[in-house]
XYZ file of C-alpha atoms in Angstrom:
398
model
C 79.134 143.615 40.991
C 75.527 142.896 41.848
C 74.921 140.972 45.045
C 71.973 138.554 44.823
C 69.056 139.291 47.090
C 69.010 137.328 50.349
C 72.815 137.057 50.536
C 74.912 139.088 52.956
C 78.464 140.290 52.618
C 78.989 140.129 56.400
C 81.063 137.183 57.621
C 79.174 134.448 59.414
C 79.835 134.431 63.144
C 81.516 131.326 64.441
C 79.533 129.346 67.034
C 80.340 130.422 70.571
C 81.967 127.940 72.901
C 82.229 128.039 76.662
C 85.603 128.673 78.208
C 85.865 125.100 79.491
C 84.988 123.695 76.048
C 87.627 125.892 74.438
C 90.216 124.773 76.998
C 89.410 121.129 76.284
C 89.750 121.678 72.528
C 93.071 123.452 73.015
C 94.275 120.586 75.204
C 93.333 117.869 72.708
C 95.055 119.870 69.982
C 98.427 119.446 71.685
C 100.603 116.481 70.709
C 101.527 115.572 74.286
C 97.878 115.393 75.335
C 97.047 113.190 72.360
C 99.778 110.741 73.300
C 98.489 110.590 76.873
C 94.872 110.197 75.731
C 95.768 107.329 73.394
C 97.344 105.381 76.238
C 94.521 106.193 78.700
C 91.832 105.117 76.224
C 93.835 101.989 75.398
C 94.106 100.929 79.060
C 90.428 101.763 79.566
C 89.513 99.538 76.612
C 91.611 96.687 78.023
C 90.015 96.990 81.453
C 86.436 97.269 80.224
C 86.555 94.414 77.712
C 88.974 92.226 79.682
C 86.554 89.222 79.805
C 86.562 89.122 75.989
C 90.354 89.462 75.750
C 91.640 87.128 78.478
C 89.440 84.288 79.686
C 89.885 80.615 80.441
C 86.251 80.049 79.500
C 85.473 79.987 75.754
C 83.476 82.837 74.294
C 81.334 80.198 72.553
C 81.397 76.439 73.070
C 79.553 73.477 71.589
C 79.105 70.527 73.950
C 76.773 67.599 73.235
C 75.434 69.383 70.178
C 74.439 72.545 72.077
C 76.028 75.990 71.740
C 76.484 78.174 74.807
C 78.611 81.064 76.054
C 80.586 80.025 79.158
C 82.224 83.463 79.218
C 78.827 85.218 79.424
C 77.716 82.951 82.282
C 80.722 84.051 84.331
C 80.295 87.804 83.775
C 79.836 89.826 86.960
C 77.754 92.934 87.623
C 80.956 95.006 87.484
C 81.758 93.602 84.026
C 78.340 94.572 82.646
C 78.377 98.015 84.277
C 81.835 98.871 82.936
C 80.879 97.874 79.390
C 77.693 99.935 79.466
C 79.559 102.930 80.933
C 82.304 102.756 78.287
C 79.865 102.618 75.355
C 77.573 105.252 76.875
C 80.501 107.641 77.382
C 81.337 107.614 73.671
C 77.654 107.992 72.707
C 77.235 111.029 74.957
C 80.468 112.577 73.711
C 79.063 112.394 70.172
C 75.883 114.240 71.274
C 77.401 117.714 71.123
C 74.061 119.539 71.056
C 73.218 118.500 74.606
C 74.713 120.505 77.469
C 77.701 119.005 79.257
C 75.864 119.019 82.588
C 72.913 117.145 81.136
C 75.170 114.536 79.554
C 76.991 114.036 82.840
C 73.726 113.552 84.736
C 72.496 111.056 82.134
C 75.778 109.158 82.335
C 75.775 108.940 86.139
C 72.086 108.030 86.265
C 72.307 105.263 83.669
C 75.474 103.775 85.201
C 73.929 103.732 88.689
C 70.718 102.111 87.409
C 72.633 99.495 85.394
C 74.876 98.766 88.384
C 71.926 98.238 90.731
C 70.086 96.043 88.214
C 73.285 94.093 87.585
C 73.707 93.345 91.303
C 70.174 91.945 91.391
C 70.040 90.118 88.062
C 73.612 88.968 87.292
C 74.457 85.801 89.189
C 77.788 84.251 88.116
C 78.837 80.839 89.514
C 80.422 81.052 92.934
C 83.190 78.594 92.054
C 85.418 78.937 89.004
C 86.717 75.685 87.527
C 89.181 77.093 85.012
C 90.420 73.741 83.760
C 86.891 72.505 82.969
C 86.939 73.129 79.221
C 90.586 72.134 78.843
C 89.638 68.746 80.278
C 86.585 68.529 77.990
C 88.862 69.164 75.033
C 91.268 66.416 76.097
C 88.353 64.016 76.520
C 87.035 64.893 73.066
C 83.697 66.156 74.397
C 84.283 69.748 73.346
C 83.042 69.628 69.758
C 83.845 73.241 68.865
C 84.881 76.420 70.666
C 85.720 80.067 70.090
C 88.386 81.028 72.643
C 89.480 84.457 73.813
C 92.692 85.848 72.256
C 94.436 84.969 75.541
C 92.821 81.788 76.905
C 93.761 82.379 80.549
C 91.817 84.128 83.306
C 93.825 86.112 85.882
C 92.907 83.622 88.617
C 93.779 80.566 86.519
C 96.860 79.026 88.143
C 97.267 76.333 85.449
C 97.237 73.596 88.086
C 96.203 71.020 85.518
C 99.334 71.724 83.432
C 101.832 72.218 86.251
C 105.062 70.349 85.704
C 107.440 69.593 88.553
C 110.416 69.684 86.196
C 109.522 73.209 85.093
C 108.195 75.079 88.130
C 106.771 78.560 87.882
C 107.507 81.337 87.139
C 107.951 80.683 83.441
C 109.655 83.258 81.177
C 107.827 84.720 78.154
C 106.854 82.203 75.478
C 104.351 81.777 72.649
C 101.718 80.376 75.000
C 102.403 83.022 77.680
C 103.640 86.211 75.914
C 104.666 87.905 79.181
C 105.421 84.753 81.164
C 103.824 83.496 84.379
C 104.143 84.512 88.017
C 105.326 82.422 90.967
C 101.976 80.651 91.449
C 101.342 79.928 87.757
C 99.134 82.862 86.781
C 99.533 84.369 83.317
C 101.176 87.800 83.661
C 99.540 89.356 80.582
C 96.067 88.296 81.720
C 96.635 89.809 85.159
C 97.966 93.035 83.635
C 94.861 93.375 81.450
C 92.545 92.963 84.428
C 94.769 95.178 86.606
C 94.148 98.079 84.215
C 90.512 97.891 85.380
C 91.596 98.393 88.982
C 93.820 101.332 88.055
C 91.016 102.906 86.020
C 88.377 102.538 88.732
C 90.437 103.660 91.714
C 91.812 106.633 89.790
C 88.472 107.981 88.584
C 86.270 107.131 91.574
C 88.612 108.337 94.330
C 89.467 111.475 92.362
C 85.769 112.031 91.675
C 85.013 111.908 95.403
C 87.821 114.348 96.143
C 86.790 116.703 93.320
C 83.132 116.801 94.447
C 84.048 117.483 98.076
C 86.641 120.072 97.093
C 84.277 121.837 94.699
C 81.469 122.162 97.245
C 83.658 123.246 100.159
C 85.913 125.478 98.046
C 82.916 127.150 96.425
C 81.350 127.932 99.781
C 84.645 129.282 101.161
C 85.302 131.458 98.124
C 81.798 132.877 97.780
C 81.005 133.669 101.417
C 84.583 134.413 102.581
C 84.762 135.773 106.127
C 84.112 133.246 108.899
C 83.084 130.492 106.465
C 86.419 130.857 104.680
C 88.327 130.903 107.978
C 86.694 127.695 109.256
C 87.050 125.995 105.871
C 90.750 126.793 105.592
C 91.420 125.476 109.097
C 89.598 122.275 108.118
C 91.672 122.082 104.946
C 94.886 122.446 106.948
C 93.829 119.565 109.219
C 93.120 117.244 106.297
C 96.266 118.260 104.424
C 98.300 117.182 107.475
C 96.912 113.620 107.276
C 99.352 111.282 105.477
C 97.120 109.293 103.138
C 99.451 106.315 102.776
C 99.875 105.865 106.527
C 96.122 106.182 107.038
C 95.558 103.444 104.456
C 98.104 101.219 106.199
C 96.343 101.821 109.518
C 92.944 100.925 108.072
C 94.333 97.756 106.504
C 95.499 96.693 109.962
C 91.979 96.989 111.447
C 89.725 96.230 108.472
C 89.758 93.813 105.559
C 91.525 94.758 102.348
C 88.668 96.347 100.423
C 89.171 98.368 97.249
C 86.056 100.452 97.920
C 87.424 101.451 101.314
C 90.656 102.547 99.603
C 88.692 104.707 97.159
C 86.751 106.456 99.932
C 89.831 107.097 102.065
C 91.857 108.474 99.155
C 88.896 110.655 98.155
C 88.185 112.196 101.550
C 91.867 112.925 102.208
C 92.641 114.440 98.796
C 89.997 117.156 98.459
C 92.143 119.962 99.880
C 93.947 120.795 96.623
C 90.674 120.954 94.683
C 89.080 123.142 97.369
C 91.936 125.651 97.198
C 91.689 125.896 93.396
C 87.923 126.412 93.485
C 88.164 128.850 96.407
C 90.645 131.028 94.544
C 88.446 131.085 91.422
C 85.301 131.891 93.407
C 87.079 134.729 95.242
C 88.021 136.153 91.853
C 84.648 135.673 90.178
C 82.238 136.645 92.941
C 82.851 140.352 92.299
C 82.183 140.084 88.568
C 79.202 141.875 87.024
C 77.440 138.708 85.859
C 77.412 137.395 89.437
C 75.949 140.640 90.780
C 73.355 140.512 88.020
C 72.415 136.938 88.924
C 72.027 137.867 92.602
C 70.024 140.992 91.759
C 67.633 138.992 89.594
C 66.695 136.873 92.617
C 68.267 133.566 91.634
C 68.750 130.954 94.313
C 72.161 130.607 95.924
C 72.560 127.118 94.439
C 71.998 128.496 90.949
C 74.414 131.382 91.471
C 77.169 129.117 92.794
C 76.951 126.082 90.559
C 75.301 127.367 87.397
C 76.893 130.777 86.934
C 80.208 130.814 88.832
C 81.344 127.170 88.760
C 81.405 126.729 84.933
C 83.882 129.612 84.773
C 86.087 127.998 87.447
C 86.222 124.455 86.083
C 89.313 124.649 83.889
C 91.907 124.909 86.714
C 90.006 122.189 88.572
C 90.263 119.809 85.619
C 94.036 120.297 85.559
C 94.262 119.140 89.160
C 91.935 116.197 88.459
C 94.333 114.795 85.865
C 97.247 114.857 88.308
C 95.005 113.483 91.083
C 94.157 110.375 89.068
C 97.857 109.627 88.605
C 98.481 110.086 92.351
C 95.614 107.740 93.280
C 96.975 105.040 90.960
C 100.430 105.369 92.549
C 98.941 105.042 96.057
C 97.093 101.835 95.164
C 100.197 100.464 93.431
C 102.279 101.159 96.528
C 99.806 99.324 98.769
C 99.682 96.336 96.432
C 103.483 96.245 96.175
C 103.634 96.060 99.973
C 101.229 93.100 99.839
C 98.298 95.103 101.264
C 96.267 95.584 98.105
C 92.859 94.008 97.402
C 93.214 90.254 97.735
C 90.744 89.306 94.999
C 91.825 91.753 92.274
C 94.954 91.628 90.075
C 97.178 94.668 90.464
C 100.315 95.966 88.776
C 101.849 96.582 92.194
C 100.964 93.064 93.303
C 102.791 91.653 90.288
C 105.844 93.756 91.089
C 105.818 92.241 94.561
C 106.360 88.798 93.006
C 109.391 89.811 90.944
C 111.745 88.751 93.734
C 111.153 85.260 95.117
C 111.627 84.406 98.828
C 114.803 82.548 97.872
C 116.297 85.672 96.298
C 115.643 84.831 92.647
C 114.662 87.672 90.325
C 112.136 87.288 87.461
C 112.808 90.213 85.152
C 109.567 89.843 83.167
C 107.410 90.205 86.298
C 109.201 93.452 87.133
C 109.615 94.952 83.663
C 106.127 94.704 82.170
C 104.006 95.825 85.178
C 106.568 98.547 85.929
C 106.335 99.800 82.357
C 102.531 99.836 82.568
C 102.638 101.905 85.773
C 105.123 104.351 84.256
C 103.172 104.820 81.018
C 99.842 105.281 82.824
C 101.117 107.888 85.275
C 103.113 109.559 82.502
C 100.030 109.661 80.275
C 97.894 111.402 82.890
C 100.718 113.833 83.614
C 100.997 114.657 79.897
C 97.277 115.439 79.810
C 97.541 117.560 82.953
C 100.546 119.511 81.680
C 98.841 120.179 78.335
C 95.675 121.310 80.062
C 97.652 123.603 82.352
C 99.354 125.181 79.333
C 95.946 125.652 77.692
C 94.538 127.357 80.797
C 97.535 129.674 81.174
C 97.182 132.515 78.603
C 100.943 133.067 78.703
C 101.452 129.572 77.270
C 99.372 130.228 74.167
C 101.037 131.354 70.932
C 100.332 134.911 69.835
């Protein structure tokens, strides 16, 4: 058979992928990881777009012949930043031609810029009058409105509709699918907004711990010797600090601030990441490509974080997944004890209201937040287990 000119009988080589990219593809290909990712993305969507899903203020309203967006007027800088970050993350994930490091830098840079601009530009009203548009509707002054699917904000205590004959908490009903809490707040609305708190404290605190652990573990593993000795003693000191008790101590002396919780969890949880990175750097620093990079005169920063670190990321990512679940459990524990952030809905805070001071038990306040906590932690653990199986060559089918 004659082969046309310009065609080759040799098979076309498949595009090369980095080890980390291959590990991520293997992880996503596992059923358990897909289940966990579906739930994580779902809770992230709820948290990011919570103002559009649960809001006492109409999305659009017509009063005195004029259309406006009361919901948009009450958006905060955090609301705008989260929405931009969520959309940007999916856009950057679709840009596969760009390097992962470049996409990460673009993501962090854009989110920081949007957050700073939002703090300067976005000015929501200081006082929320949740019953304002319900009263306008009763008076007949609200000509038309487009309400959110759940027309209750998490801080809306329904004081204008409180009935002495039917005190809160109310069990699930058509108007309140998951019931209300002891002070009249809608449980479903609070759970939607609480997913934002779980998302932020999990990723930010774990991000702080991962960055600290990567830098310190990389230095310990590459230099070894005295640097490794000092670093390991420092790691032993921090590993002996009980994070929960430290958080309780800080709550006693400072105000209940979610950002303080994130920092404390981050700076006390870096030890595990440092040990993973240290072990990988000790293994990789004797490889030929590292010696070649040093011999070619590259800077130490380039050798550590451009040549060695990409080959040590996969085990680190496994620990990150479990770290997010641990951070969420710590925040939930604090909120359950009544020491969580005072101005933010929390799944643990809802659980705290399941038992009333008089001894009554509201099953819906315990069941639904408890299920959300279980599914979230379980989802991150599924992702971590799948990623660990993908990293371990013994777990791959032959």
